[in-house]
């Protein structure tokens, strides 16, 4: 098949869709991608890229670069960034001369990535499959803080249009189905299709190079976006409790995001500079090597209906790396950790129970923690294995 992937984010930005594209090529399909100019998460164009960046080839994948305006670090610029991709992406579709059999839309926020797909579907006479990663318009309210009913209503109409035009609506979490049914999408059109993770996410040996950068102590590691949705204050508050209990836990944050400055201030206010370490961003391929130096991996989300419905994509990466998981979240993500029996779960934003769970994990034997990690990788292989999910996607589109 000739497949066009439409995603506002793609290589060299680090998103799971990069590996899906590579996996489809491995399966013998011809893949092209319509995307923007890389600027996530810092909000500025990557070195070597500009507003007028040219199309390129990456690992046999043709990348069509649509112009867009960078997201920068404020709400207005982010909104303009979203709209600019819709406008320029729509125009870019007109410039593409090859034809396609199928179109896959990677539906991270914003949902408006589906608008260029409507035009592409009509032009190429190819169906598109919209892979929902974030629920709209609820994401606007929960993660974006938008409460204006007219804005919410406007984006609800756009979302319904995009879903109505899609051949299938793929959902990364079973919890999404009920919400999308309320947007008048027929049940038979909704397909559960979870995220997998790249092959390089696996158990690794401890690296002497990375060990030199690590603080001594029991290490809890967080990797990913330092944003509003992650409720990082919950982790900092738990760190304070454990420090006061003289439990020698070291919190290591890998990543960057809009809330980094706020977290740095909180660390200073609570005098946690000896307990919490923000090491910055590293290539995704380095993450398993960092995880090897952790005693457990932590993920957290805000207490909100929409976040209870989602499975954070980092969870699959954590599972594959065979480490115990500490989860501070509600709903679908919590169910994965509980069903996999691979860690401890506390309710979203409940920093006291989170601290208790980490203390419980601290007092487990090394053998008990290793067994938790083994159960994590077993659960990943059974439910989220890369090869299985790639085959499922190909079979769905090839019907």
XYZ file of C-alpha atoms in Angstrom:
399
model
C 0.000 0.000 0.000
C 0.933 3.620 -0.478
C 0.176 5.317 2.819
C 0.108 9.014 3.668
C 0.499 9.852 7.344
C -0.717 13.286 8.418
C 0.689 14.521 11.716
C 1.560 18.013 12.897
C 4.549 16.442 14.663
C 7.171 14.151 13.141
C 10.897 13.487 12.990
C 13.161 15.035 14.259
C 10.519 15.706 16.917
C 10.216 12.655 19.170
C 6.746 11.115 18.824
C 5.487 7.545 18.587
C 4.201 8.135 15.058
C 7.821 8.197 13.851
C 8.188 4.527 14.706
C 4.791 3.618 13.277
C 5.938 5.092 9.958
C 9.189 3.135 10.113
C 7.304 -0.017 11.032
C 4.987 0.312 8.030
C 8.048 0.644 5.785
C 9.504 -2.491 7.394
C 6.253 -4.256 6.482
C 6.863 -3.405 2.824
C 4.596 -0.380 2.414
C 5.475 2.952 0.802
C 5.041 5.731 3.338
C 4.954 9.517 3.008
C 4.268 12.036 5.765
C 2.653 15.468 5.716
C 3.878 17.354 8.754
C 5.030 20.758 10.000
C 8.402 22.307 10.727
C 9.884 20.799 13.922
C 9.589 23.111 16.938
C 8.266 20.929 19.789
C 8.647 21.249 22.774
C 10.893 24.308 23.031
C 8.664 26.336 20.704
C 11.442 27.420 18.342
C 12.428 25.905 15.007
C 15.076 23.213 15.291
C 18.554 24.019 14.056
C 18.683 23.695 10.286
C 14.936 24.323 9.881
C 12.974 27.482 9.121
C 9.550 28.704 8.070
C 10.449 27.789 4.475
C 11.945 24.358 5.184
C 12.054 22.025 2.213
C 10.693 18.521 1.853
C 13.111 15.760 2.787
C 13.685 11.994 2.846
C 14.190 10.165 6.137
C 14.849 6.406 6.170
C 13.014 5.981 2.891
C 10.041 8.088 4.017
C 9.159 11.183 1.994
C 8.445 14.048 4.395
C 6.328 16.892 3.049
C 7.051 19.925 5.226
C 4.143 22.311 5.618
C 4.936 25.832 6.717
C 3.779 26.765 10.209
C 4.466 29.347 12.884
C 6.374 28.097 15.966
C 4.464 27.397 19.171
C 6.850 29.449 21.371
C 5.921 29.435 25.075
C 2.589 31.220 25.397
C -1.052 30.463 24.737
C -1.581 32.907 21.881
C 1.437 31.612 19.952
C 0.277 28.036 20.539
C -3.156 28.821 19.085
C -1.534 30.487 16.067
C 0.730 27.453 15.680
C -2.298 25.160 15.521
C -4.167 27.311 13.011
C -1.094 27.853 10.831
C -0.673 24.116 10.322
C -4.293 23.798 9.212
C -3.934 26.609 6.665
C -0.515 25.701 5.309
C -1.183 21.945 5.572
C -4.327 22.396 3.484
C -2.281 24.281 0.903
C 0.498 21.677 0.977
C -1.964 18.920 0.065
C -2.559 20.727 -3.240
C 1.170 20.585 -4.012
C 1.563 16.820 -3.497
C 1.558 15.042 -6.856
C 1.721 11.373 -5.863
C -1.358 9.292 -5.061
C -2.143 7.193 -1.996
C -4.232 4.172 -1.118
C -4.772 4.981 2.552
C -4.337 7.934 4.912
C -3.513 7.671 8.618
C -4.024 10.759 10.791
C -2.100 10.924 14.068
C -4.592 12.722 16.272
C -2.597 14.395 18.999
C -3.797 17.831 20.020
C -4.946 19.760 18.133
C -7.779 17.807 16.517
C -7.600 20.273 13.614
C -4.874 18.058 12.106
C -7.855 16.225 10.647
C -8.909 19.150 8.446
C -6.070 18.769 5.904
C -6.910 15.054 5.926
C -10.416 15.797 4.657
C -8.946 17.571 1.658
C -6.317 14.871 1.132
C -8.962 12.148 1.237
C -10.998 13.895 -1.427
C -8.014 14.696 -3.635
C -6.423 11.247 -3.506
C -9.750 9.360 -3.339
C -8.371 7.515 -0.324
C -10.057 6.887 3.054
C -8.485 8.284 6.189
C -8.233 6.635 9.588
C -8.171 9.083 12.478
C -6.106 7.768 15.407
C -7.391 9.611 18.484
C -4.695 10.361 21.054
C -6.479 13.247 22.819
C -10.203 13.799 23.281
C -11.496 17.040 21.824
C -12.931 19.441 22.739
C -12.494 18.180 26.308
C -8.711 18.591 25.988
C -9.193 22.301 25.469
C -10.964 22.540 28.795
C -8.846 20.122 30.815
C -5.335 20.752 29.505
C -5.746 24.142 27.887
C -7.914 25.838 30.497
C -10.378 27.054 27.839
C -13.830 27.440 29.393
C -15.607 29.679 26.870
C -18.692 27.720 25.796
C -18.655 29.186 22.283
C -15.052 28.084 21.679
C -15.804 24.632 23.102
C -18.898 24.348 20.899
C -16.974 25.451 17.799
C -14.289 22.805 18.265
C -16.878 20.171 19.091
C -18.443 20.777 15.679
C -15.037 20.512 13.985
C -14.284 17.274 15.844
C -17.616 15.757 14.838
C -16.970 16.713 11.204
C -13.520 15.085 11.224
C -14.861 11.881 12.791
C -17.830 11.767 10.409
C -15.586 11.970 7.337
C -13.157 9.322 8.638
C -13.328 5.707 7.486
C -12.602 4.542 11.030
C -11.917 6.306 14.311
C -9.095 4.521 16.138
C -8.871 5.053 19.904
C -5.723 4.511 21.946
C -7.779 3.783 25.075
C -11.017 1.864 25.523
C -12.082 4.676 27.816
C -12.353 6.994 24.800
C -15.219 5.060 23.228
C -18.067 6.314 25.411
C -17.025 9.947 24.952
C -16.798 9.587 21.165
C -20.124 7.765 20.959
C -21.681 10.921 22.411
C -20.272 12.799 19.410
C -22.591 10.772 17.162
C -19.932 8.371 15.907
C -21.427 4.894 15.252
C -20.046 2.168 17.513
C -18.995 0.028 14.539
C -16.802 2.856 13.304
C -14.744 3.000 16.524
C -11.753 0.633 16.784
C -9.567 0.131 19.861
C -6.002 0.584 18.674
C -3.545 1.243 21.535
C -0.098 2.728 21.329
C 2.942 0.523 21.196
C 6.508 1.758 21.568
C 9.775 1.630 19.660
C 11.907 -1.525 19.619
C 14.715 0.251 21.439
C 12.563 0.454 24.563
C 13.727 -2.688 26.353
C 15.655 -3.739 29.415
C 19.223 -2.428 29.266
C 22.302 -2.911 31.405
C 23.400 -0.095 33.684
C 25.676 2.365 31.874
C 28.763 3.556 33.723
C 28.571 6.826 31.770
C 25.033 7.529 32.938
C 25.671 6.297 36.479
C 28.217 9.080 36.880
C 25.449 11.657 36.372
C 23.101 10.057 38.909
C 22.685 10.956 42.590
C 23.127 8.235 45.195
C 19.965 6.845 46.729
C 16.726 5.124 45.775
C 15.939 6.557 42.341
C 12.464 7.366 41.083
C 12.590 8.518 37.454
C 10.113 10.555 35.406
C 10.530 10.963 31.642
C 8.525 13.140 29.288
C 6.799 16.470 28.951
C 6.974 18.774 31.977
C 3.524 20.213 31.394
C 0.313 21.178 33.144
C -1.384 17.845 32.471
C 1.347 15.861 34.250
C 0.511 17.312 37.709
C 4.197 17.447 38.610
C 3.382 19.348 41.801
C 1.992 16.049 43.095
C 5.414 14.438 42.680
C 7.196 17.356 44.336
C 4.812 17.254 47.300
C 5.440 13.506 47.667
C 9.178 14.181 47.527
C 8.813 16.598 50.450
C 6.942 14.017 52.539
C 9.572 11.348 51.899
C 12.390 13.761 52.689
C 10.700 14.600 55.992
C 10.420 10.853 56.736
C 14.140 10.427 56.007
C 13.459 7.995 53.134
C 16.494 8.542 50.836
C 14.574 8.901 47.572
C 16.096 10.812 44.660
C 13.692 12.103 42.026
C 15.129 12.367 38.527
C 13.228 14.244 35.817
C 14.152 13.742 32.170
C 12.480 16.095 29.712
C 11.368 19.653 29.276
C 8.161 21.623 28.932
C 6.159 24.723 29.734
C 6.024 24.010 33.495
C 9.737 23.512 34.033
C 10.295 26.985 35.514
C 7.350 26.544 37.867
C 8.737 23.203 39.064
C 12.183 24.706 39.605
C 10.640 27.387 41.809
C 8.729 24.778 43.805
C 11.909 22.771 44.361
C 13.616 25.862 45.789
C 10.622 26.826 47.928
C 10.529 23.371 49.517
C 14.318 23.131 49.775
C 14.389 19.917 47.742
C 17.511 20.612 45.692
C 19.189 17.550 47.239
C 16.217 15.316 46.446
C 14.928 16.455 43.039
C 17.084 16.690 39.909
C 16.005 18.079 36.522
C 18.521 16.684 34.053
C 16.967 18.043 30.834
C 16.053 16.386 27.553
C 17.848 13.511 25.857
C 17.199 11.539 22.659
C 14.476 8.917 22.974
C 17.029 6.212 22.161
C 18.865 7.143 25.374
C 15.835 6.671 27.626
C 16.161 2.890 28.190
C 19.772 3.414 29.273
C 18.662 6.049 31.800
C 15.803 3.828 32.955
C 18.353 1.115 33.727
C 19.725 3.385 36.458
C 16.292 3.830 38.065
C 14.762 1.741 40.827
C 11.275 2.626 39.564
C 9.593 4.738 36.904
C 6.832 7.197 37.762
C 4.002 8.726 35.753
C 1.327 11.160 36.851
C -1.673 13.020 35.467
C -4.072 15.639 36.761
C -7.338 14.685 38.402
C -9.678 15.157 35.472
C -12.227 13.075 33.601
C -10.336 13.243 30.310
C -7.049 12.073 31.821
C -8.834 9.175 33.506
C -9.932 8.011 30.059
C -6.469 8.013 28.500
C -3.490 5.671 28.587
C -0.368 7.893 28.664
C 1.863 6.809 25.777
C 4.919 6.744 28.039
C 3.323 3.877 29.973
C 4.029 1.416 27.154
C 7.657 2.563 27.057
C 7.960 2.131 30.808
C 6.446 -1.361 30.686
C 8.811 -2.500 27.934
C 11.870 -1.491 29.982
C 11.109 -3.955 32.780
C 10.981 -1.629 35.761
C 8.458 -1.287 38.609
C 5.968 1.481 37.906
C 4.636 4.073 40.323
C 1.419 5.562 38.935
C -0.329 8.673 40.223
C -3.421 8.751 38.035
C -6.989 7.552 37.654
C -8.821 5.382 35.171
C -7.441 3.489 32.179
C -3.745 4.034 32.843
C -4.175 2.921 36.450
C -5.980 -0.227 35.275
C -2.993 -1.220 33.128
C -0.602 -1.061 36.096
C -3.079 -2.904 38.323
C -3.859 -5.631 35.778
C -0.173 -6.058 35.016
C 0.621 -6.283 38.756
C 3.752 -4.324 37.977
C 3.730 -1.485 40.504
C 1.658 0.653 42.829
C -1.175 3.041 41.969
C -2.405 6.098 43.859
C -5.319 8.387 42.911
C -4.458 11.411 40.780
C -3.060 14.343 42.809
C -3.037 12.266 46.031
C 0.566 12.958 47.003
C 0.218 11.389 50.447
C -0.751 7.953 49.080
C 1.886 8.370 46.375
C 4.531 8.883 49.073
C 3.244 5.809 50.949
C 3.472 3.697 47.783
C 7.051 4.752 47.146
C 7.918 3.960 50.746
C 6.363 0.475 50.293
C 8.402 -0.053 47.141
C 11.549 1.148 48.902
C 11.195 -1.542 51.572
C 10.626 -4.371 49.088
C 13.553 -6.657 48.351
C 15.486 -6.311 45.107
C 14.074 -9.665 44.007
C 10.504 -8.476 44.588
C 11.101 -5.298 42.580
C 12.747 -7.306 39.791
C 9.689 -9.559 39.629
C 7.464 -6.483 39.287
C 9.583 -5.336 36.371
C 9.346 -8.749 34.723
C 5.557 -8.660 34.990
C 5.614 -5.207 33.364
C 7.453 -6.425 30.265
C 5.276 -9.551 30.052
C 2.132 -7.405 30.089
C 3.590 -5.144 27.413
C 4.447 -8.031 25.102
C 0.994 -9.553 25.457
C -1.042 -6.367 25.000
C 1.076 -3.703 23.285
C 3.738 -5.530 21.273
C 4.965 -3.513 18.294
C 4.817 -6.235 15.634
C 1.327 -7.327 16.647
C -0.080 -3.797 16.545
C 1.575 -2.981 13.217
C -0.018 -6.079 11.701
C -3.373 -5.076 13.177
C -3.083 -1.630 11.562
C -2.152 -3.028 8.145
C -5.021 -5.535 8.272
C -7.470 -2.796 9.209
C -6.445 -0.527 6.350
C -6.172 -3.363 3.837
C -9.765 -4.555 4.240
